[in-house]
Protein backbone atom coordinates (compact mmCIF):
# COMPACT_ATOMS: atom_id res chain seq x y z
CA UNK A 1 0.00 0.00 0.00
CA UNK A 2 1.33 3.44 -0.94
CA UNK A 3 0.87 6.49 1.25
CA UNK A 4 -0.24 9.73 -0.42
CA UNK A 5 -0.39 13.13 1.23
CA UNK A 6 -3.80 14.74 0.68
CA UNK A 7 -3.79 18.52 0.55
CA UNK A 8 -6.87 20.71 0.89
CA UNK A 9 -7.28 21.48 -2.82
CA UNK A 10 -7.74 17.75 -3.38
CA UNK A 11 -9.76 16.99 -0.23
CA UNK A 12 -12.22 19.76 -1.10
CA UNK A 13 -13.13 17.83 -4.26
CA UNK A 14 -14.73 15.22 -2.01
CA UNK A 15 -17.09 17.94 -0.73
CA UNK A 16 -18.06 19.67 -3.97
CA UNK A 17 -18.73 18.29 -7.42
CA UNK A 18 -15.91 19.38 -9.71
CA UNK A 19 -14.50 17.95 -12.93
CA UNK A 20 -11.95 15.82 -11.06
CA UNK A 21 -14.16 14.73 -8.15
CA UNK A 22 -15.34 11.38 -9.50
CA UNK A 23 -11.91 10.30 -10.75
CA UNK A 24 -10.27 11.34 -7.48
CA UNK A 25 -12.83 9.36 -5.46
CA UNK A 26 -12.33 6.28 -7.64
CA UNK A 27 -8.56 6.51 -7.25
CA UNK A 28 -8.79 7.07 -3.47
CA UNK A 29 -10.96 3.95 -3.12
CA UNK A 30 -8.17 1.76 -4.51
CA UNK A 31 -6.84 -0.77 -1.98
CA UNK A 32 -3.32 0.40 -2.87
CA UNK A 33 -3.97 3.95 -1.63
CA UNK A 34 -3.54 5.17 1.95
CA UNK A 35 -4.25 8.87 2.46
CA UNK A 36 -2.27 10.83 5.03
CA UNK A 37 -2.25 14.48 6.09
CA UNK A 38 -1.67 16.69 9.10
CA UNK A 39 -4.12 18.48 11.38
CA UNK A 40 -3.78 21.44 9.03
CA UNK A 41 -6.08 19.59 6.63
CA UNK A 42 -8.88 19.53 9.20
CA UNK A 43 -8.66 23.26 9.85
CA UNK A 44 -8.58 24.18 6.16
CA UNK A 45 -11.29 21.73 5.15
CA UNK A 46 -13.63 22.82 7.95
CA UNK A 47 -13.10 26.48 7.00
CA UNK A 48 -13.85 25.57 3.37
CA UNK A 49 -17.12 23.97 4.50
CA UNK A 50 -18.06 27.03 6.55
CA UNK A 51 -17.28 29.37 3.64
CA UNK A 52 -19.52 27.41 1.26
CA UNK A 53 -22.18 26.43 3.83
CA UNK A 54 -21.44 22.70 3.55
CA UNK A 55 -22.27 20.12 6.22
CA UNK A 56 -19.48 19.55 8.74
CA UNK A 57 -20.54 15.90 9.03
CA UNK A 58 -19.22 15.44 5.48
CA UNK A 59 -15.87 16.90 6.50
CA UNK A 60 -15.76 14.47 9.42
CA UNK A 61 -16.43 11.56 7.05
CA UNK A 62 -13.58 12.62 4.76
CA UNK A 63 -11.16 13.03 7.65
CA UNK A 64 -12.06 9.54 8.89
CA UNK A 65 -10.49 8.15 5.70
CA UNK A 66 -7.21 10.00 6.28
CA UNK A 67 -4.45 9.12 8.73
CA UNK A 68 -3.76 12.42 10.48
CA UNK A 69 -0.29 13.28 11.82
CA UNK A 70 0.98 15.95 14.19
CA UNK A 71 3.62 18.29 12.84
CA UNK A 72 6.90 18.26 14.71
CA UNK A 73 8.18 21.77 15.52
CA UNK A 74 11.09 21.27 13.12
CA UNK A 75 8.66 20.89 10.19
CA UNK A 76 7.64 24.54 10.61
CA UNK A 77 11.27 25.58 10.19
CA UNK A 78 11.71 23.27 7.20
CA UNK A 79 8.58 24.75 5.61
CA UNK A 80 9.93 28.25 6.06
CA UNK A 81 13.20 27.34 4.36
CA UNK A 82 11.74 25.67 1.26
CA UNK A 83 12.86 27.24 -2.03
CA UNK A 84 10.60 29.35 -4.20
CA UNK A 85 9.11 32.79 -3.92
CA UNK A 86 5.48 31.93 -4.75
CA UNK A 87 4.89 29.15 -2.21
CA UNK A 88 2.35 30.29 0.40
CA UNK A 89 2.93 29.55 4.08
CA UNK A 90 0.22 26.92 4.59
CA UNK A 91 1.16 25.22 1.32
CA UNK A 92 4.77 25.20 2.50
CA UNK A 93 3.61 23.33 5.61
CA UNK A 94 1.76 20.78 3.46
CA UNK A 95 4.87 20.32 1.32
CA UNK A 96 7.26 20.01 4.26
CA UNK A 97 4.92 17.49 5.90
CA UNK A 98 4.77 15.49 2.66
CA UNK A 99 8.54 15.33 2.56
CA UNK A 100 8.80 14.41 6.25
CA UNK A 101 6.15 11.68 5.95
CA UNK A 102 8.02 10.19 2.99
CA UNK A 103 4.91 9.72 0.86
CA UNK A 104 4.71 8.24 -2.63
CA UNK A 105 3.24 11.51 -3.89
CA UNK A 106 1.50 14.71 -2.91
CA UNK A 107 -2.13 14.78 -4.05
CA UNK A 108 -2.91 18.37 -4.99
CA UNK A 109 -4.62 20.45 -7.64
CA UNK A 110 -2.86 23.64 -6.59
CA UNK A 111 -0.52 24.85 -9.34
CA UNK A 112 1.96 26.68 -7.10
CA UNK A 113 2.16 23.78 -4.68
CA UNK A 114 2.62 21.33 -7.56
CA UNK A 115 5.48 23.41 -8.95
CA UNK A 116 7.13 23.68 -5.54
CA UNK A 117 6.84 19.92 -5.04
CA UNK A 118 8.46 19.29 -8.40
CA UNK A 119 11.25 21.73 -7.48
CA UNK A 120 12.16 19.59 -4.46
CA UNK A 121 11.76 16.28 -6.31
CA UNK A 122 8.44 15.22 -4.81
CA UNK A 123 6.02 13.47 -7.14
CA UNK A 124 2.58 15.06 -7.57
CA UNK A 125 -0.56 13.08 -8.27
CA UNK A 126 -3.78 14.77 -9.44
CA UNK A 127 -6.34 12.29 -10.81
CA UNK A 128 -8.43 13.99 -13.48
CA UNK A 129 -11.52 13.31 -15.54
CSV table of N, CA and C in Angstrom, one decimal:
chain,number,residue,atom,x,y,z
A,1,UNK,N,0.8,-1.2,0.0
A,1,UNK,CA,0.0,0.0,0.0
A,1,UNK,C,0.9,1.2,0.0
A,2,UNK,N,0.6,2.2,-0.9
A,2,UNK,CA,1.3,3.4,-0.9
A,2,UNK,C,0.6,4.5,-0.2
A,3,UNK,N,1.4,5.4,0.5
A,3,UNK,CA,0.9,6.5,1.2
A,3,UNK,C,0.9,7.7,0.4
A,4,UNK,N,-0.1,8.5,0.4
A,4,UNK,CA,-0.2,9.7,-0.4
A,4,UNK,C,-0.7,10.9,0.5
A,5,UNK,N,0.0,12.0,0.4
A,5,UNK,CA,-0.4,13.1,1.2
A,5,UNK,C,-1.5,13.9,0.5
A,6,UNK,N,-2.6,14.1,1.2
A,6,UNK,CA,-3.8,14.7,0.7
A,6,UNK,C,-3.8,16.2,1.1
A,7,UNK,N,-3.7,17.1,0.2
A,7,UNK,CA,-3.8,18.5,0.6
A,7,UNK,C,-5.2,19.0,0.4
A,8,UNK,N,-5.5,20.2,0.8
A,8,UNK,CA,-6.9,20.7,0.9
A,8,UNK,C,-7.5,20.9,-0.5
A,9,UNK,N,-6.7,21.3,-1.5
A,9,UNK,CA,-7.3,21.5,-2.8
A,9,UNK,C,-7.8,20.2,-3.4
A,10,UNK,N,-7.2,19.1,-3.0
A,10,UNK,CA,-7.7,17.8,-3.4
A,10,UNK,C,-8.9,17.3,-2.5
A,11,UNK,N,-8.7,17.4,-1.2
A,11,UNK,CA,-9.8,17.0,-0.2
A,11,UNK,C,-11.1,17.7,-0.5
A,12,UNK,N,-11.0,19.0,-0.9
A,12,UNK,CA,-12.2,19.8,-1.1
A,12,UNK,C,-13.1,19.2,-2.2
A,13,UNK,N,-12.4,18.5,-3.1
A,13,UNK,CA,-13.1,17.8,-4.3
A,13,UNK,C,-14.0,16.7,-3.8
A,14,UNK,N,-13.8,16.2,-2.6
A,14,UNK,CA,-14.7,15.2,-2.0
A,14,UNK,C,-16.0,15.9,-1.5
A,15,UNK,N,-15.9,17.2,-1.3
A,15,UNK,CA,-17.1,17.9,-0.7
A,15,UNK,C,-18.0,18.6,-1.8
A,16,UNK,N,-17.3,19.0,-2.9
A,16,UNK,CA,-18.1,19.7,-4.0
A,16,UNK,C,-17.8,18.9,-5.3
A,17,UNK,N,-18.8,19.0,-6.1
A,17,UNK,CA,-18.7,18.3,-7.4
A,17,UNK,C,-18.0,19.1,-8.4
A,18,UNK,N,-16.7,18.7,-8.7
A,18,UNK,CA,-15.9,19.4,-9.7
A,18,UNK,C,-15.5,18.4,-10.8
A,19,UNK,N,-14.9,18.8,-11.8
A,19,UNK,CA,-14.5,17.9,-12.9
A,19,UNK,C,-13.7,16.7,-12.5
A,20,UNK,N,-12.8,16.9,-11.5
A,20,UNK,CA,-12.0,15.8,-11.1
A,20,UNK,C,-12.5,15.0,-9.9
A,21,UNK,N,-13.6,15.4,-9.4
A,21,UNK,CA,-14.2,14.7,-8.1
A,21,UNK,C,-14.4,13.2,-8.3
A,22,UNK,N,-15.0,12.8,-9.3
A,22,UNK,CA,-15.3,11.4,-9.5
A,22,UNK,C,-14.1,10.6,-9.7
A,23,UNK,N,-13.2,11.0,-10.5
A,23,UNK,CA,-11.9,10.3,-10.7
A,23,UNK,C,-11.1,10.2,-9.5
A,24,UNK,N,-11.0,11.3,-8.7
A,24,UNK,CA,-10.3,11.3,-7.5
A,24,UNK,C,-10.9,10.3,-6.5
A,25,UNK,N,-12.2,10.3,-6.4
A,25,UNK,CA,-12.8,9.4,-5.5
A,25,UNK,C,-12.6,7.9,-5.9
A,26,UNK,N,-12.6,7.6,-7.2
A,26,UNK,CA,-12.3,6.3,-7.6
A,26,UNK,C,-10.9,5.9,-7.3
A,27,UNK,N,-10.0,6.8,-7.5
A,27,UNK,CA,-8.6,6.5,-7.2
A,27,UNK,C,-8.4,6.3,-5.7
A,28,UNK,N,-9.0,7.2,-4.9
A,28,UNK,CA,-8.8,7.1,-3.5
A,28,UNK,C,-9.4,5.8,-2.9
A,29,UNK,N,-10.3,5.2,-3.6
A,29,UNK,CA,-11.0,4.0,-3.1
A,29,UNK,C,-10.1,2.7,-3.4
A,30,UNK,N,-9.0,2.9,-4.2
A,30,UNK,CA,-8.2,1.8,-4.5
A,30,UNK,C,-7.6,1.2,-3.2
A,31,UNK,N,-7.5,-0.2,-3.2
A,31,UNK,CA,-6.8,-0.8,-2.0
A,31,UNK,C,-5.3,-0.5,-1.9
A,32,UNK,N,-4.7,0.1,-2.9
A,32,UNK,CA,-3.3,0.4,-2.9
A,32,UNK,C,-3.1,1.8,-2.3
A,33,UNK,N,-4.1,2.5,-2.0
A,33,UNK,CA,-4.0,3.9,-1.6
A,33,UNK,C,-4.3,4.1,-0.2
A,34,UNK,N,-3.3,4.7,0.6
A,34,UNK,CA,-3.5,5.2,1.9
A,34,UNK,C,-3.3,6.7,2.0
A,35,UNK,N,-4.3,7.4,2.4
A,35,UNK,CA,-4.3,8.9,2.5
A,35,UNK,C,-3.7,9.3,3.8
A,36,UNK,N,-2.8,10.3,3.8
A,36,UNK,CA,-2.3,10.8,5.0
A,36,UNK,C,-2.3,12.4,4.9
A,37,UNK,N,-2.3,13.0,6.0
A,37,UNK,CA,-2.2,14.5,6.1
A,37,UNK,C,-1.9,14.9,7.5
A,38,UNK,N,-1.9,16.2,7.8
A,38,UNK,CA,-1.7,16.7,9.1
A,38,UNK,C,-3.0,17.4,9.6
A,39,UNK,N,-2.9,17.8,10.8
A,39,UNK,CA,-4.1,18.5,11.4
A,39,UNK,C,-4.5,19.8,10.6
A,40,UNK,N,-3.5,20.3,9.9
A,40,UNK,CA,-3.8,21.4,9.0
A,40,UNK,C,-4.9,21.2,8.1
A,41,UNK,N,-5.0,19.9,7.6
A,41,UNK,CA,-6.1,19.6,6.6
A,41,UNK,C,-7.4,19.8,7.3
A,42,UNK,N,-7.6,19.4,8.5
A,42,UNK,CA,-8.9,19.5,9.2
A,42,UNK,C,-9.3,21.0,9.3
A,43,UNK,N,-8.4,21.8,9.7
A,43,UNK,CA,-8.7,23.3,9.8
A,43,UNK,C,-9.1,23.8,8.5
A,44,UNK,N,-8.3,23.6,7.5
A,44,UNK,CA,-8.6,24.2,6.2
A,44,UNK,C,-9.9,23.6,5.6
A,45,UNK,N,-10.1,22.3,5.7
A,45,UNK,CA,-11.3,21.7,5.1
A,45,UNK,C,-12.6,22.2,5.9
A,46,UNK,N,-12.5,22.3,7.2
A,46,UNK,CA,-13.6,22.8,7.9
A,46,UNK,C,-13.9,24.3,7.6
A,47,UNK,N,-12.9,25.1,7.4
A,47,UNK,CA,-13.1,26.5,7.0
A,47,UNK,C,-13.7,26.5,5.6
A,48,UNK,N,-13.3,25.7,4.7
A,48,UNK,CA,-13.9,25.6,3.4
A,48,UNK,C,-15.4,25.3,3.5
A,49,UNK,N,-15.7,24.3,4.3
A,49,UNK,CA,-17.1,24.0,4.5
A,49,UNK,C,-17.9,25.1,5.1
A,50,UNK,N,-17.4,25.9,6.0
A,50,UNK,CA,-18.1,27.0,6.5
A,50,UNK,C,-18.3,28.1,5.5
A,51,UNK,N,-17.2,28.3,4.7
A,51,UNK,CA,-17.3,29.4,3.6
A,51,UNK,C,-18.4,29.1,2.6
A,52,UNK,N,-18.6,27.8,2.3
A,52,UNK,CA,-19.5,27.4,1.3
A,52,UNK,C,-20.8,26.8,1.8
A,53,UNK,N,-21.0,26.9,3.2
A,53,UNK,CA,-22.2,26.4,3.8
A,53,UNK,C,-22.4,24.9,3.6
A,54,UNK,N,-21.4,24.2,3.7
A,54,UNK,CA,-21.4,22.7,3.6
A,54,UNK,C,-21.5,22.0,4.9
A,55,UNK,N,-22.1,20.8,5.0
A,55,UNK,CA,-22.3,20.1,6.2
A,55,UNK,C,-20.9,19.6,6.8
A,56,UNK,N,-20.7,20.0,8.1
A,56,UNK,CA,-19.5,19.5,8.7
A,56,UNK,C,-19.4,18.0,8.9
A,57,UNK,N,-20.5,17.4,8.9
A,57,UNK,CA,-20.5,15.9,9.0
A,57,UNK,C,-19.8,15.3,7.8
A,58,UNK,N,-19.9,15.9,6.7
A,58,UNK,CA,-19.2,15.4,5.5
A,58,UNK,C,-17.7,15.6,5.6
A,59,UNK,N,-17.3,16.7,6.2
A,59,UNK,CA,-15.9,16.9,6.5
A,59,UNK,C,-15.4,15.8,7.4
A,60,UNK,N,-16.1,15.5,8.5
A,60,UNK,CA,-15.8,14.5,9.4
A,60,UNK,C,-15.6,13.1,8.7
A,61,UNK,N,-16.5,12.8,7.8
A,61,UNK,CA,-16.4,11.6,7.1
A,61,UNK,C,-15.2,11.5,6.2
A,62,UNK,N,-14.8,12.6,5.6
A,62,UNK,CA,-13.6,12.6,4.8
A,62,UNK,C,-12.4,12.4,5.6
A,63,UNK,N,-12.3,13.1,6.7
A,63,UNK,CA,-11.2,13.0,7.6
A,63,UNK,C,-11.0,11.6,8.2
A,64,UNK,N,-12.1,10.9,8.4
A,64,UNK,CA,-12.1,9.5,8.9
A,64,UNK,C,-11.3,8.6,8.0
A,65,UNK,N,-11.2,9.0,6.7
A,65,UNK,CA,-10.5,8.2,5.7
A,65,UNK,C,-9.0,8.5,5.6
A,66,UNK,N,-8.6,9.5,6.4
A,66,UNK,CA,-7.2,10.0,6.3
A,66,UNK,C,-6.5,9.8,7.6
A,67,UNK,N,-5.3,9.2,7.5
A,67,UNK,CA,-4.4,9.1,8.7
A,67,UNK,C,-3.8,10.5,9.0
A,68,UNK,N,-4.2,11.1,10.1
A,68,UNK,CA,-3.8,12.4,10.5
A,68,UNK,C,-2.5,12.4,11.4
A,69,UNK,N,-1.5,13.2,11.1
A,69,UNK,CA,-0.3,13.3,11.8
A,69,UNK,C,-0.1,14.7,12.4
A,70,UNK,N,0.6,14.7,13.6
A,70,UNK,CA,1.0,15.9,14.2
A,70,UNK,C,2.2,16.4,13.5
A,71,UNK,N,2.4,17.7,13.4
A,71,UNK,CA,3.6,18.3,12.8
A,71,UNK,C,4.6,18.5,14.0
A,72,UNK,N,5.8,18.0,13.8
A,72,UNK,CA,6.9,18.3,14.7
A,72,UNK,C,7.3,19.7,14.6
A,73,UNK,N,7.8,20.4,15.6
A,73,UNK,CA,8.2,21.8,15.5
A,73,UNK,C,9.2,22.0,14.4
A,74,UNK,N,10.1,21.1,14.2
A,74,UNK,CA,11.1,21.3,13.1
A,74,UNK,C,10.5,21.4,11.7
A,75,UNK,N,9.3,20.8,11.5
A,75,UNK,CA,8.7,20.9,10.2
A,75,UNK,C,8.3,22.3,9.9
A,76,UNK,N,8.0,23.1,10.9
A,76,UNK,CA,7.6,24.5,10.6
A,76,UNK,C,8.9,25.3,10.1
A,77,UNK,N,10.0,25.0,10.7
A,77,UNK,CA,11.3,25.6,10.2
A,77,UNK,C,11.6,25.1,8.8
A,78,UNK,N,11.5,23.8,8.5
A,78,UNK,CA,11.7,23.3,7.2
A,78,UNK,C,10.8,23.9,6.2
A,79,UNK,N,9.5,24.1,6.5
A,79,UNK,CA,8.6,24.7,5.6
A,79,UNK,C,9.0,26.2,5.3
A,80,UNK,N,9.5,26.9,6.3
A,80,UNK,CA,9.9,28.3,6.1
A,80,UNK,C,11.2,28.4,5.2
A,81,UNK,N,11.9,27.3,5.1
A,81,UNK,CA,13.2,27.3,4.4
A,81,UNK,C,13.1,26.7,3.0
A,82,UNK,N,11.9,26.3,2.6
A,82,UNK,CA,11.7,25.7,1.3
A,82,UNK,C,12.0,26.7,0.2
A,83,UNK,N,12.6,26.3,-1.0
A,83,UNK,CA,12.9,27.2,-2.0
A,83,UNK,C,11.6,27.7,-2.7
A,84,UNK,N,11.7,28.8,-3.4
A,84,UNK,CA,10.6,29.3,-4.2
A,84,UNK,C,10.0,30.6,-3.6
A,85,UNK,N,9.7,31.5,-4.4
A,85,UNK,CA,9.1,32.8,-3.9
A,85,UNK,C,7.6,32.9,-4.0
A,86,UNK,N,6.9,31.9,-4.6
A,86,UNK,CA,5.5,31.9,-4.8
A,86,UNK,C,4.8,31.0,-3.8
A,87,UNK,N,5.5,30.1,-3.1
A,87,UNK,CA,4.9,29.1,-2.2
A,87,UNK,C,4.3,29.8,-1.0
A,88,UNK,N,3.0,29.7,-0.8
A,88,UNK,CA,2.4,30.3,0.4
A,88,UNK,C,2.7,29.5,1.7
A,89,UNK,N,2.5,30.1,2.8
A,89,UNK,CA,2.9,29.6,4.1
A,89,UNK,C,2.2,28.2,4.4
A,90,UNK,N,0.9,28.2,4.3
A,90,UNK,CA,0.2,26.9,4.6
A,90,UNK,C,0.6,25.8,3.6
A,91,UNK,N,0.7,26.2,2.3
A,91,UNK,CA,1.2,25.2,1.3
A,91,UNK,C,2.6,24.7,1.6
A,92,UNK,N,3.4,25.6,2.1
A,92,UNK,CA,4.8,25.2,2.5
A,92,UNK,C,4.7,24.2,3.6
A,93,UNK,N,3.8,24.3,4.5
A,93,UNK,CA,3.6,23.3,5.6
A,93,UNK,C,3.1,22.0,5.0
A,94,UNK,N,2.2,22.0,4.1
A,94,UNK,CA,1.8,20.8,3.5
A,94,UNK,C,2.9,20.1,2.8
A,95,UNK,N,3.7,20.9,2.1
A,95,UNK,CA,4.9,20.3,1.3
A,95,UNK,C,5.9,19.8,2.3
A,96,UNK,N,6.3,20.5,3.3
A,96,UNK,CA,7.3,20.0,4.3
A,96,UNK,C,6.8,18.7,5.0
A,97,UNK,N,5.5,18.7,5.3
A,97,UNK,CA,4.9,17.5,5.9
A,97,UNK,C,5.0,16.3,4.9
A,98,UNK,N,4.7,16.6,3.7
A,98,UNK,CA,4.8,15.5,2.7
A,98,UNK,C,6.2,14.9,2.6
A,99,UNK,N,7.2,15.8,2.6
A,99,UNK,CA,8.5,15.3,2.6
A,99,UNK,C,8.9,14.5,3.8
A,100,UNK,N,8.5,15.1,5.0
A,100,UNK,CA,8.8,14.4,6.2
A,100,UNK,C,8.1,13.0,6.4
A,101,UNK,N,6.9,12.9,5.9
A,101,UNK,CA,6.1,11.7,6.0
A,101,UNK,C,6.6,10.7,4.9
A,102,UNK,N,7.5,11.1,4.0
A,102,UNK,CA,8.0,10.2,3.0
A,102,UNK,C,6.9,9.5,2.2
A,103,UNK,N,6.0,10.3,1.6
A,103,UNK,CA,4.9,9.7,0.9
A,103,UNK,C,5.3,9.4,-0.6
A,104,UNK,N,4.5,8.6,-1.2
A,104,UNK,CA,4.7,8.2,-2.6
A,104,UNK,C,4.5,9.5,-3.5
A,105,UNK,N,3.5,10.3,-3.1
A,105,UNK,CA,3.2,11.5,-3.9
A,105,UNK,C,2.4,12.4,-3.1
A,106,UNK,N,2.4,13.7,-3.5
A,106,UNK,CA,1.5,14.7,-2.9
A,106,UNK,C,0.3,14.8,-3.8
A,107,UNK,N,-0.9,14.7,-3.3
A,107,UNK,CA,-2.1,14.8,-4.1
A,107,UNK,C,-2.6,16.2,-3.9
A,108,UNK,N,-2.5,17.0,-5.0
A,108,UNK,CA,-2.9,18.4,-5.0
A,108,UNK,C,-3.4,18.8,-6.4
A,109,UNK,N,-4.2,19.8,-6.4
A,109,UNK,CA,-4.6,20.4,-7.6
A,109,UNK,C,-4.2,21.9,-7.7
A,110,UNK,N,-3.4,22.3,-6.7
A,110,UNK,CA,-2.9,23.6,-6.6
A,110,UNK,C,-1.6,23.8,-7.4
A,111,UNK,N,-1.6,24.7,-8.4
A,111,UNK,CA,-0.5,24.8,-9.3
A,111,UNK,C,0.8,25.2,-8.7
A,112,UNK,N,0.7,26.2,-7.8
A,112,UNK,CA,2.0,26.7,-7.1
A,112,UNK,C,2.5,25.6,-6.2
A,113,UNK,N,1.7,24.9,-5.5
A,113,UNK,CA,2.2,23.8,-4.7
A,113,UNK,C,2.7,22.7,-5.5
A,114,UNK,N,2.1,22.4,-6.6
A,114,UNK,CA,2.6,21.3,-7.6
A,114,UNK,C,4.0,21.7,-8.1
A,115,UNK,N,4.2,23.0,-8.5
A,115,UNK,CA,5.5,23.4,-9.0
A,115,UNK,C,6.5,23.3,-7.9
A,116,UNK,N,6.2,23.7,-6.7
A,116,UNK,CA,7.1,23.7,-5.5
A,116,UNK,C,7.5,22.2,-5.2
A,117,UNK,N,6.5,21.3,-5.3
A,117,UNK,CA,6.8,19.9,-5.0
A,117,UNK,C,7.8,19.4,-6.1
A,118,UNK,N,7.6,19.7,-7.3
A,118,UNK,CA,8.5,19.3,-8.4
A,118,UNK,C,9.9,19.9,-8.2
A,119,UNK,N,9.9,21.1,-7.7
A,119,UNK,CA,11.2,21.7,-7.5
A,119,UNK,C,12.1,21.0,-6.4
A,120,UNK,N,11.4,20.3,-5.5
A,120,UNK,CA,12.2,19.6,-4.5
A,120,UNK,C,12.2,18.1,-4.7
A,121,UNK,N,11.7,17.7,-5.9
A,121,UNK,CA,11.8,16.3,-6.3
A,121,UNK,C,10.7,15.4,-5.8
A,122,UNK,N,9.6,16.0,-5.3
A,122,UNK,CA,8.4,15.2,-4.8
A,122,UNK,C,7.4,15.0,-5.9
A,123,UNK,N,7.0,13.8,-6.1
A,123,UNK,CA,6.0,13.5,-7.1
A,123,UNK,C,4.7,14.0,-6.8
A,124,UNK,N,3.9,14.5,-7.8
A,124,UNK,CA,2.6,15.1,-7.6
A,124,UNK,C,1.6,14.2,-8.3
A,125,UNK,N,0.5,13.9,-7.7
A,125,UNK,CA,-0.6,13.1,-8.3
A,125,UNK,C,-1.9,13.9,-8.2
A,126,UNK,N,-2.5,14.0,-9.4
A,126,UNK,CA,-3.8,14.8,-9.4
A,126,UNK,C,-4.7,14.0,-10.4
A,127,UNK,N,-5.4,13.0,-9.9
A,127,UNK,CA,-6.3,12.3,-10.8
A,127,UNK,C,-7.3,13.2,-11.5
A,128,UNK,N,-7.5,13.1,-12.8
A,128,UNK,CA,-8.4,14.0,-13.5
A,128,UNK,C,-9.4,13.2,-14.3
A,129,UNK,N,-10.4,13.9,-14.8
A,129,UNK,CA,-11.5,13.3,-15.5
A,129,UNK,C,-11.0,12.7,-16.8
